[in-house]
Short mmCIF file of C-alpha atoms (C1' of nucleotides) in Angstrom, two decimals:
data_model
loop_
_atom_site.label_atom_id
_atom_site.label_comp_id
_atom_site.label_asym_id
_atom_site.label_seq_id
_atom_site.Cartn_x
_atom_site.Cartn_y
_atom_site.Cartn_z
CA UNK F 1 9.70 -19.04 -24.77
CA UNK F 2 10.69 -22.36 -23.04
CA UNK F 3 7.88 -24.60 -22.41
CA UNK F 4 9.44 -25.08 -18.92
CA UNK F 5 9.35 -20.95 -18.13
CA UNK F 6 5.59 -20.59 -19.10
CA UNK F 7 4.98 -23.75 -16.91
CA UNK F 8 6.69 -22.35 -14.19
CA UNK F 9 5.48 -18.94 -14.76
CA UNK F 10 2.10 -20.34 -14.79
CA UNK F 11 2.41 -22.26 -11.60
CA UNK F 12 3.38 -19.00 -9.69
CA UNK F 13 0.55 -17.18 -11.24
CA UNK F 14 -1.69 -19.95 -10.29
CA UNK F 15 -0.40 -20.41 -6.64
CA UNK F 16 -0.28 -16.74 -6.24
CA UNK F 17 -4.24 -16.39 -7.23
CA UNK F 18 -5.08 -19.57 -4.81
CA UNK F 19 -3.55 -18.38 -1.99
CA UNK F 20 -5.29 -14.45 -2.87
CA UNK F 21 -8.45 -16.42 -2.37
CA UNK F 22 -7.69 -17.17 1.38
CA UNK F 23 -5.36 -14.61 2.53
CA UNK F 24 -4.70 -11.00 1.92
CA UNK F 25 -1.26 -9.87 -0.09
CA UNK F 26 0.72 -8.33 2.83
CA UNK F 27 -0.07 -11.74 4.53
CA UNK F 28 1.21 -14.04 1.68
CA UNK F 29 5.16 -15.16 1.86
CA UNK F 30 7.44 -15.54 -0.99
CA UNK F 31 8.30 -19.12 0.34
CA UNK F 32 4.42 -19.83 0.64
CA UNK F 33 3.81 -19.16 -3.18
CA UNK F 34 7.07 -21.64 -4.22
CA UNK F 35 5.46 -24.70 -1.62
CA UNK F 36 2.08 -23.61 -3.13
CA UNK F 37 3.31 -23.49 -6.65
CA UNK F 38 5.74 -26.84 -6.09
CA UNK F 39 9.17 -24.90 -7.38
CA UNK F 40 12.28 -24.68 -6.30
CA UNK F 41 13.35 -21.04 -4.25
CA UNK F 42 16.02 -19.85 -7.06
CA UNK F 43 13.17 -20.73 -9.97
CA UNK F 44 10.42 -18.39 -8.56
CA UNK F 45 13.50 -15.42 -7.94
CA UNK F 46 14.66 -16.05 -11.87
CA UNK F 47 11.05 -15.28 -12.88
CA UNK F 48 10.50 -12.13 -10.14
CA UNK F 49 12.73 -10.29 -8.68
CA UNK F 50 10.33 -9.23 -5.93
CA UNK F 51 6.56 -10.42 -4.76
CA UNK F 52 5.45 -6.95 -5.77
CA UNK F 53 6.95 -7.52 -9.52
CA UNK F 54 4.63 -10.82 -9.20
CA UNK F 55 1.78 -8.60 -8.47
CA UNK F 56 2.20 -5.97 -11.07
CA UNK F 57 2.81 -8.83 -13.47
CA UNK F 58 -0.50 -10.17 -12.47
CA UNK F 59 -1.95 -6.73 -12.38
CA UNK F 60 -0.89 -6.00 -16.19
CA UNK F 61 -1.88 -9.60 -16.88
CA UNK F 62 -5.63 -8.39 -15.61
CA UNK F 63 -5.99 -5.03 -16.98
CA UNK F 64 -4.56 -6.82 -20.84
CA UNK F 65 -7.11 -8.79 -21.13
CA UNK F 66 -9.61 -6.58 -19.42
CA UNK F 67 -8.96 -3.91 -21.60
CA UNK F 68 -8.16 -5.46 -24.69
CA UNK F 69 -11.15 -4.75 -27.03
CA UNK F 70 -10.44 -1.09 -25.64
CA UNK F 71 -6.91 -0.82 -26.93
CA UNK F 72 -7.61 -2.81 -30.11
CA UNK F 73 -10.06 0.03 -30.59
CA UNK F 74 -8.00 2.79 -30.47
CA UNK F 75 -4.93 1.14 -32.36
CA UNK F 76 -6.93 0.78 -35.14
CA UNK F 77 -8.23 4.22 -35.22
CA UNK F 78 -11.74 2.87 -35.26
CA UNK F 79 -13.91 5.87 -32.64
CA UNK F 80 -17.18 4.99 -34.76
CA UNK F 81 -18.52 3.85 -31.70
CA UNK F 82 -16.70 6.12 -29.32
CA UNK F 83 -19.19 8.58 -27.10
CA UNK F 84 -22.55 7.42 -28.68
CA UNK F 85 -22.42 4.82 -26.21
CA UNK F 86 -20.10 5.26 -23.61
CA UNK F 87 -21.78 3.36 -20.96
CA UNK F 88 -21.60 0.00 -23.30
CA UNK F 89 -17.92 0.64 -23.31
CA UNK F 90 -17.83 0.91 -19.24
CA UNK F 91 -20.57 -1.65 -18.52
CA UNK F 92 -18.39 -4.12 -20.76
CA UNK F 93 -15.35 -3.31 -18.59
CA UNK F 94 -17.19 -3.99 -15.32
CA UNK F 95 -18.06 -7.46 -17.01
CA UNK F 96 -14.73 -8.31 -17.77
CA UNK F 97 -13.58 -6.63 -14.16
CA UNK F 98 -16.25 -9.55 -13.03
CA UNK F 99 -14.58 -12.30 -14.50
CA UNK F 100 -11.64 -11.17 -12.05
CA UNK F 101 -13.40 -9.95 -8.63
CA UNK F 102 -12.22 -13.06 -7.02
CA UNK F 103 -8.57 -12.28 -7.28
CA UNK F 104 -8.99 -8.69 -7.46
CA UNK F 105 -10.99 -8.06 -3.81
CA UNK F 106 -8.53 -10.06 -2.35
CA UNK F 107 -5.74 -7.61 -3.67
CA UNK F 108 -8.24 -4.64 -3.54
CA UNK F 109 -8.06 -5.49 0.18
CA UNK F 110 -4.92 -5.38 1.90
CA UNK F 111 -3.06 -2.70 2.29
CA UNK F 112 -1.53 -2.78 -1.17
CA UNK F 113 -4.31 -2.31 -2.85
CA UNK F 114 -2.76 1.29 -4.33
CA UNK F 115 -0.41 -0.98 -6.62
CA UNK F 116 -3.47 -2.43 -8.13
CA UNK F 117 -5.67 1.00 -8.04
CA UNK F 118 -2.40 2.52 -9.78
CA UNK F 119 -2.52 0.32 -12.97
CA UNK F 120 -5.87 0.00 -12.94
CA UNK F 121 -5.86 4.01 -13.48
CA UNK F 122 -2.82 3.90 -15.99
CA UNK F 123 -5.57 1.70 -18.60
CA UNK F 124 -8.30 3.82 -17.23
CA UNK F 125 -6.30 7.01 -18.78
CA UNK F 126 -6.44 5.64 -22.42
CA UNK F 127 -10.54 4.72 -21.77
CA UNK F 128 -11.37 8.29 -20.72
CA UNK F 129 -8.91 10.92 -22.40
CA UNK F 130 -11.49 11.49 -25.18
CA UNK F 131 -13.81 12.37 -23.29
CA UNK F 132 -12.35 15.70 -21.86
CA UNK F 133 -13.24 17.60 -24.79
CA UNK F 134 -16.52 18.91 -23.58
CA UNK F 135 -15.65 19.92 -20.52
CA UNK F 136 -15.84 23.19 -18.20
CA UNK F 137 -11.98 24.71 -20.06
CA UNK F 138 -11.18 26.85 -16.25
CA UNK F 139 -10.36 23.90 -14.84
CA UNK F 140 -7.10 22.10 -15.39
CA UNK F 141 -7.62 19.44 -17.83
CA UNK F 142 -5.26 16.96 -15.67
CA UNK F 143 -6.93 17.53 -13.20
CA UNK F 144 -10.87 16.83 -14.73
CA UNK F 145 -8.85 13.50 -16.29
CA UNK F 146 -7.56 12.31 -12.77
CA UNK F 147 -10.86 13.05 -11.77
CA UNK F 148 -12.30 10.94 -13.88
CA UNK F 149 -10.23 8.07 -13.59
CA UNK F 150 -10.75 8.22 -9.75
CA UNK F 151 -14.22 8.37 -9.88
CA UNK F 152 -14.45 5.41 -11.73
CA UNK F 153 -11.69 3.75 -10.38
CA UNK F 154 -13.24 3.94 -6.84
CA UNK F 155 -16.44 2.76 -8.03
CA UNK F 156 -15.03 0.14 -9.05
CA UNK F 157 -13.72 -0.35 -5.44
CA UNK F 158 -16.82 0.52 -3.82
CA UNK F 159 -18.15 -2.32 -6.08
CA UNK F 160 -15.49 -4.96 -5.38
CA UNK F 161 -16.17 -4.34 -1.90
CA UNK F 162 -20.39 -4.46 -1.88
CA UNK F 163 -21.19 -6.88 -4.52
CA UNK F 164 -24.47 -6.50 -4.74
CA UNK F 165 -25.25 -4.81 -8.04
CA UNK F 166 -24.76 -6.02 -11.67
CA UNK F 167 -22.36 -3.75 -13.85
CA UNK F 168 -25.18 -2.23 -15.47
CA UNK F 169 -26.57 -0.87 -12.55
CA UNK F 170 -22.92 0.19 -11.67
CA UNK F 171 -22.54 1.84 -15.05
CA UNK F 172 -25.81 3.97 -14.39
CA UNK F 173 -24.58 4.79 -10.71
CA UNK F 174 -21.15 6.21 -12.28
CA UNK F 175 -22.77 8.06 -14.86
CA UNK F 176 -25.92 9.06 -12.66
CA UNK F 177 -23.64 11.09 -10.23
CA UNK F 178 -21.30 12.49 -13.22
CA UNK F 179 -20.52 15.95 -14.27
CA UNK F 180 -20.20 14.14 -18.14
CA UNK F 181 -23.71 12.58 -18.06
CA UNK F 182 -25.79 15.43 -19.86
CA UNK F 183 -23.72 14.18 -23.29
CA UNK F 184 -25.34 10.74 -23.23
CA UNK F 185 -28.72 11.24 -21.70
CA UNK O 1 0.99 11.61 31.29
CA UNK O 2 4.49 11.62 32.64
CA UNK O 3 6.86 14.49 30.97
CA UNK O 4 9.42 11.83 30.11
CA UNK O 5 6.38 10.04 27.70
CA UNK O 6 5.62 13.14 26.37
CA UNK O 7 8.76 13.79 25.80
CA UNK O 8 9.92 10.62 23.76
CA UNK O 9 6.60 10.51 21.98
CA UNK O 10 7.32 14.18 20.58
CA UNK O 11 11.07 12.66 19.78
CA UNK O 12 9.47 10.18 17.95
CA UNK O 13 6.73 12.16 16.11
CA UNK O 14 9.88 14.95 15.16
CA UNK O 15 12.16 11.85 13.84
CA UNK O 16 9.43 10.30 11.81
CA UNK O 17 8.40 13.52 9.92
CA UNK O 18 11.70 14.71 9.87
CA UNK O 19 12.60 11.35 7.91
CA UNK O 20 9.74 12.24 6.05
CA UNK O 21 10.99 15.18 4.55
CA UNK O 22 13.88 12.99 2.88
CA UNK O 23 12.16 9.61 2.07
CA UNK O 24 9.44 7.65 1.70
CA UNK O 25 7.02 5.79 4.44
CA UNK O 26 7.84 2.23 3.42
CA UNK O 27 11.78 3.23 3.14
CA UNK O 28 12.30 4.19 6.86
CA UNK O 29 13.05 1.52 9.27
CA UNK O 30 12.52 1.78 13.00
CA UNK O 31 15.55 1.78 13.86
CA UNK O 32 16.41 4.92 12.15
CA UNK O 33 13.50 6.64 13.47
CA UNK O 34 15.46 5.39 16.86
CA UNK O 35 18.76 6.93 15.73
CA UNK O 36 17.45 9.87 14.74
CA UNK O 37 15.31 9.88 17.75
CA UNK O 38 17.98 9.44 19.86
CA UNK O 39 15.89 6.62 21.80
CA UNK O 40 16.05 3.15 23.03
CA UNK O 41 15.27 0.22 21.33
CA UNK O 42 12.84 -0.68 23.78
CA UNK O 43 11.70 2.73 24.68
CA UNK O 44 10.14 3.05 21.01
CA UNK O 45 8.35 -0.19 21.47
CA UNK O 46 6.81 0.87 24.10
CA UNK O 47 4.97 3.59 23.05
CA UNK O 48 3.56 2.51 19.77
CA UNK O 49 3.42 -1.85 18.75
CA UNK O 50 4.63 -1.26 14.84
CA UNK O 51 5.53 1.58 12.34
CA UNK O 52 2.10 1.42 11.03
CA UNK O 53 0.91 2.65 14.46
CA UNK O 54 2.68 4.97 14.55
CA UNK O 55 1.79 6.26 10.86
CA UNK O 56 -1.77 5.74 12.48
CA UNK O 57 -1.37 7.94 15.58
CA UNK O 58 0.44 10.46 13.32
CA UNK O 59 -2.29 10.58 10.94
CA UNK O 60 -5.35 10.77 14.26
CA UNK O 61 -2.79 13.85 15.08
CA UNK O 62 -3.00 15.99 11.85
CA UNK O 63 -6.40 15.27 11.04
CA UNK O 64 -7.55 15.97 14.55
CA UNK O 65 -6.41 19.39 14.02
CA UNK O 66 -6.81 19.89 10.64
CA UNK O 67 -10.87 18.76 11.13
CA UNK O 68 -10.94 20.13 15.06
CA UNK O 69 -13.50 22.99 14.44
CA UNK O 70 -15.66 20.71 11.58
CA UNK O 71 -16.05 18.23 14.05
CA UNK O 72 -16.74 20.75 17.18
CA UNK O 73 -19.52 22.20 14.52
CA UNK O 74 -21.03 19.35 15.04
CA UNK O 75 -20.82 18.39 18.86
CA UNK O 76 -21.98 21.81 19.57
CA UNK O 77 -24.98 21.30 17.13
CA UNK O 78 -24.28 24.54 15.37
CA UNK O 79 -25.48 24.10 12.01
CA UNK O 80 -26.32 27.31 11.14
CA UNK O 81 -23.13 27.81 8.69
CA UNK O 82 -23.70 24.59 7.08
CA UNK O 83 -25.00 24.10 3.13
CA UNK O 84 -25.08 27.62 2.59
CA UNK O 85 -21.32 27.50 3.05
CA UNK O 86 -20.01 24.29 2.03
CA UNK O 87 -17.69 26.20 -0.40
CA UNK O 88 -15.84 28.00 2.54
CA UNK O 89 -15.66 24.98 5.05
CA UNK O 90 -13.79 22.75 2.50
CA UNK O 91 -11.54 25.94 1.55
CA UNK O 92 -11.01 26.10 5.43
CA UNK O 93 -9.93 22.13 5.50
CA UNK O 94 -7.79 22.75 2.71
CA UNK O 95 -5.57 25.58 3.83
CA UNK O 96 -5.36 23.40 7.11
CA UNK O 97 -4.11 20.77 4.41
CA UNK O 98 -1.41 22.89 3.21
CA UNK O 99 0.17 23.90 6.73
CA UNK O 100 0.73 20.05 7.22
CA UNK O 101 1.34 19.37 3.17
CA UNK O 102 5.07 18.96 3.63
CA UNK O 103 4.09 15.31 5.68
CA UNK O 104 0.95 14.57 4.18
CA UNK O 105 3.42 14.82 0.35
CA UNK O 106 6.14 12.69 1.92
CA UNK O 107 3.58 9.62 3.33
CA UNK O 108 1.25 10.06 -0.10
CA UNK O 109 3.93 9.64 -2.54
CA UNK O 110 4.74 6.04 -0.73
CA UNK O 111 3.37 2.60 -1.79
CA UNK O 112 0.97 3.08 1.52
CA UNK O 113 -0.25 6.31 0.80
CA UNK O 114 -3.66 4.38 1.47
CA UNK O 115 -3.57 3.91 4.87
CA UNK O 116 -3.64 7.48 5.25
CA UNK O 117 -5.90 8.10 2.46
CA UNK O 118 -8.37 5.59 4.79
CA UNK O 119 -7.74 7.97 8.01
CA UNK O 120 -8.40 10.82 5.67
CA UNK O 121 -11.58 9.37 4.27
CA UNK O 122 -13.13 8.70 7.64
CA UNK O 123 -13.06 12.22 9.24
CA UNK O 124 -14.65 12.96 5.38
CA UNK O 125 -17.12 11.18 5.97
CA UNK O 126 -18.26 13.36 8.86
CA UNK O 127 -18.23 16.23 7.10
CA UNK O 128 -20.33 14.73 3.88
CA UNK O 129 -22.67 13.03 5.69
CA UNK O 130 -24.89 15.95 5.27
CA UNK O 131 -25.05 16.77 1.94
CA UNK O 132 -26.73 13.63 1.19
CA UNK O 133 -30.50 14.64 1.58
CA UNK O 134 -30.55 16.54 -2.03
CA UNK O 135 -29.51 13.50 -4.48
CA UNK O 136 -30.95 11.39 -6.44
CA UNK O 137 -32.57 8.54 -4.19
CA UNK O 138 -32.15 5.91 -7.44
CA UNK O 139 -28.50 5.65 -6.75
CA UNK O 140 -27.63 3.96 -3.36
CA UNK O 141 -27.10 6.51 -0.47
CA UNK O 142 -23.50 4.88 0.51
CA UNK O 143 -22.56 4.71 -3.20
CA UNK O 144 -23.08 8.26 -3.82
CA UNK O 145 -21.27 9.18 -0.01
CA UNK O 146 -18.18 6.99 -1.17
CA UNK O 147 -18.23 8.97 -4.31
CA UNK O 148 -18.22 12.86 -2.58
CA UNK O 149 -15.45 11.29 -0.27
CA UNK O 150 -13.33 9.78 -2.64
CA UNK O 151 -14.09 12.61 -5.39
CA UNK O 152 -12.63 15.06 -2.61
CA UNK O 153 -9.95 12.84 -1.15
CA UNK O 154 -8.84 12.40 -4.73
CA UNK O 155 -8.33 15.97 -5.43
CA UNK O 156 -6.39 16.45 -2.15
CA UNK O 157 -4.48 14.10 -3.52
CA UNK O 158 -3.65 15.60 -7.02
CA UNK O 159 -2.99 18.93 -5.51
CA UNK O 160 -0.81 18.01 -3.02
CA UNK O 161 1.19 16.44 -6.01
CA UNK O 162 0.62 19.56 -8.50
CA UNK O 163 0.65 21.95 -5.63
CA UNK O 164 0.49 25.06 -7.87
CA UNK O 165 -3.17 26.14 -6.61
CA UNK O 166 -4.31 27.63 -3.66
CA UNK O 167 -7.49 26.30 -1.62
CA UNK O 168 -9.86 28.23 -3.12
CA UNK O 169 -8.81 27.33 -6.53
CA UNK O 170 -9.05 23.54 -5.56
CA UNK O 171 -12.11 24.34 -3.54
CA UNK O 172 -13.85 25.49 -7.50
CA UNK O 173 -12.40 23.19 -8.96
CA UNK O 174 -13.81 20.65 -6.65
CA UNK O 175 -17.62 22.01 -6.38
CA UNK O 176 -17.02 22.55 -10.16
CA UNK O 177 -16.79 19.33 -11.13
CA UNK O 178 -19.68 17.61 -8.56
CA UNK O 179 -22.84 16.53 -8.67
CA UNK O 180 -24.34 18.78 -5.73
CA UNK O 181 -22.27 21.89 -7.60
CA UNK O 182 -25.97 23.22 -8.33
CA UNK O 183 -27.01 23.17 -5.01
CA UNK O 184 -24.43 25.83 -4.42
CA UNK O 185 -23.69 28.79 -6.99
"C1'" DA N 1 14.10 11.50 50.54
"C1'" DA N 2 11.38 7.66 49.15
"C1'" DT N 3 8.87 5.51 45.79
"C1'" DA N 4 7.35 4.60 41.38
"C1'" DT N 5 7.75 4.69 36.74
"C1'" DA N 6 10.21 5.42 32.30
"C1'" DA N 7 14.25 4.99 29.51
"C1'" DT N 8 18.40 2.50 28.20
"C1'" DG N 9 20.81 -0.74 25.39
"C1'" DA N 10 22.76 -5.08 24.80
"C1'" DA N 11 21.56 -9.70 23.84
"C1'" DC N 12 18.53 -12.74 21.81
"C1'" DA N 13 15.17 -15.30 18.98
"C1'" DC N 14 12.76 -15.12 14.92
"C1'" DT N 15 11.11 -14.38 10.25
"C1'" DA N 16 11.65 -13.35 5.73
"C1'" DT N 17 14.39 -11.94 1.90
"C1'" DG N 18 17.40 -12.64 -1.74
"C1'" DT N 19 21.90 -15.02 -3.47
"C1'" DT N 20 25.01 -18.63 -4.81
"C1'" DC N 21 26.35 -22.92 -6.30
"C1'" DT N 22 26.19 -27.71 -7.95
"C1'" DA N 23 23.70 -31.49 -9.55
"C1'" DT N 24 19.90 -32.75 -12.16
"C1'" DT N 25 16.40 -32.59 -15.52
"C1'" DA N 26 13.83 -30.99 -19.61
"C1'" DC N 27 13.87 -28.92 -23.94
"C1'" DA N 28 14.87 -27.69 -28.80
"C1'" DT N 29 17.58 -28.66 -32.64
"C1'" DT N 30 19.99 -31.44 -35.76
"C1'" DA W 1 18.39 -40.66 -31.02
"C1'" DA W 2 22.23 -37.65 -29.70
"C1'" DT W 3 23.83 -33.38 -28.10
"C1'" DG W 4 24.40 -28.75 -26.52
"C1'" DT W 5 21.80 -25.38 -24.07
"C1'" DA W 6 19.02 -23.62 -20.66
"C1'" DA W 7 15.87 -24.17 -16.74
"C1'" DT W 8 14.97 -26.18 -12.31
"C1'" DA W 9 15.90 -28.01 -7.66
"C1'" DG W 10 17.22 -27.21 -3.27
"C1'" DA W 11 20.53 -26.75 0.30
"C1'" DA W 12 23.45 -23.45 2.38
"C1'" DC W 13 24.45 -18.89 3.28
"C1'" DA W 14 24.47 -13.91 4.16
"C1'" DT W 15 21.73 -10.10 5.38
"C1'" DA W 16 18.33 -7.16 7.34
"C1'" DG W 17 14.78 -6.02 9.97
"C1'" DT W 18 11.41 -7.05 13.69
"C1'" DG W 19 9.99 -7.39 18.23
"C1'" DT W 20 11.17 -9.13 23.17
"C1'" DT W 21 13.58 -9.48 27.54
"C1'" DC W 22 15.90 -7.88 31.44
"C1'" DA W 23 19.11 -5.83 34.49
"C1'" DT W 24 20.56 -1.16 35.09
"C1'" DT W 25 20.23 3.78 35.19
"C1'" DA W 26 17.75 8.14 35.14
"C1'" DT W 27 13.91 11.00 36.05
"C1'" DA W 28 9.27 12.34 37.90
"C1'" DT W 29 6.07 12.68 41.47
"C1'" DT W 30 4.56 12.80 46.30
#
DNA sequence: AATATAATGAACACTATGTTCTATTACATT
DNA sequence: AATGTAATAGAACATAGTGTTCATTATATT
């Protein structure tokens, strides 16, 4: 990739997270983000088509590196440490989620904060398919997963929002008022 | 209220769902809700500031009915069916649900599907409020009301995608799968 | 019938989006 | 260092949608 590209792409990434810190999505123009960012108009529409491509890039961009012990897991086939200690693998997510509150309340927060709860849940999928095995077998299994994936997912929301608690006492909240929690205790 | 504002406000409310049926939310423009409204220009403006208040007073209008004997419950200070029947209440809510589902699919399946997921969540929170008193007083109150809300929002929201249940399938699978499930059965 | 209020619809100003085109600049390769 | 290639700049443009204004017409209400 062109030295020029990842410069620009970085500057729209950069101006893009600035300006989350002071306004909400909905609220932030395409033409603010190129003044903010110092490009020309036709550069930052050869990079995104749209501002919500920008977001989903930045949402992937996120969840990659949040997740990315996760996934390096499972591609190597390596579950050793898979359900023994679930709640390291979710407190060490709400770490890394940490690193990102700033930009991520600010997304969290307008009224687009579904395209960021939507990819948030696609990596969330991967985290907590395993763990369906035990469960109740009447009720749909898609529908114990999405449950899952919610509950967490909105925790993570509720978090976002409050602030006030460190991810371990986040991870024992989720797994205090879950249906899964008699297989760790 | 003058028949003529009635009048155009049903127009409006019949246009809007109607456009509902064939696309999404963030797809419809006002001026087709006009057309198909067969309204002025300025005659819509007049009765609601944006299309988002008008998804707004939609939303206050199914929930109103959909929650209208919950809520009178509760003004009357009748809560002699409550607890002991949590089961049938939220079957109640959800066959309410399904009379409206053909709306509540259309505006769910857009990108804002949260702003009515918010409306949804607040009369929720009326009806969860007192279920609180038997759980564990470790986790934080609002945490764990957040969670019953969202849990049961949630699953509103699968079904109304899956829609191959009936209430009081969704209505197990929902106390099946929660916390306060014990308090119940 | 008289009065008041609502609806109409064209015209307008405005904001933001996304495209196109040409000149310019930076890069990678040799 | 020279050269071909590709990215950037930015002005100009077309488009679409929003929300307002106002004189006119239609409809309720009393």
């Amino acid at each position: 990739m062109d030295r020029r590209q990842k410069r620009t792409r970085q500057s729209i990434f950069d101006a893009f997270t600035h300006l989350l810190e002071t306004k909400n999505y909905s609220q932030i123009t395409v033409q603010e983000i190129i003044d903010e960012a110092n490009i020309g108009r036709s550069t930052f529409y050869s990079h995104f088509e749209t501002k919500d491509e920008l977001l989903k890039s930045i949402c992937a961009e996120i969840f990659d590196h949040v997740f990315a012990e996760d996934l390096k897991k499972e591609d190597t086939h390596d579950f050793s440490g898979r359900d023994k200690n679930l709640e390291a693998e979710i407190t060490h997510i709400l770490y890394h989620l940490q690193d990102n509150s700033r930009y991520i309340k600010r997304i969290l927060s307008s009224e687009n904060g579904d395209i960021l709860m939507w990819y948030f849940k696609g990596y969330l999928e991967k985290v907590f398919e395993g763990e369906l095995d035990r469960m109740d077998t009447k009720i749909p299994k898609d529908y114990v997963l999405n449950h899952m994936i919610c509950d967490f997912a909105e925790t993570v929301r509720w978090w976002m929002k409050h602030d006030q608690y460190t991810p371990e006492q986040v991870a024992g909240f989720f797994l205090g008022t879950n249906p899964f929690s008699e297989g760790i205790h």
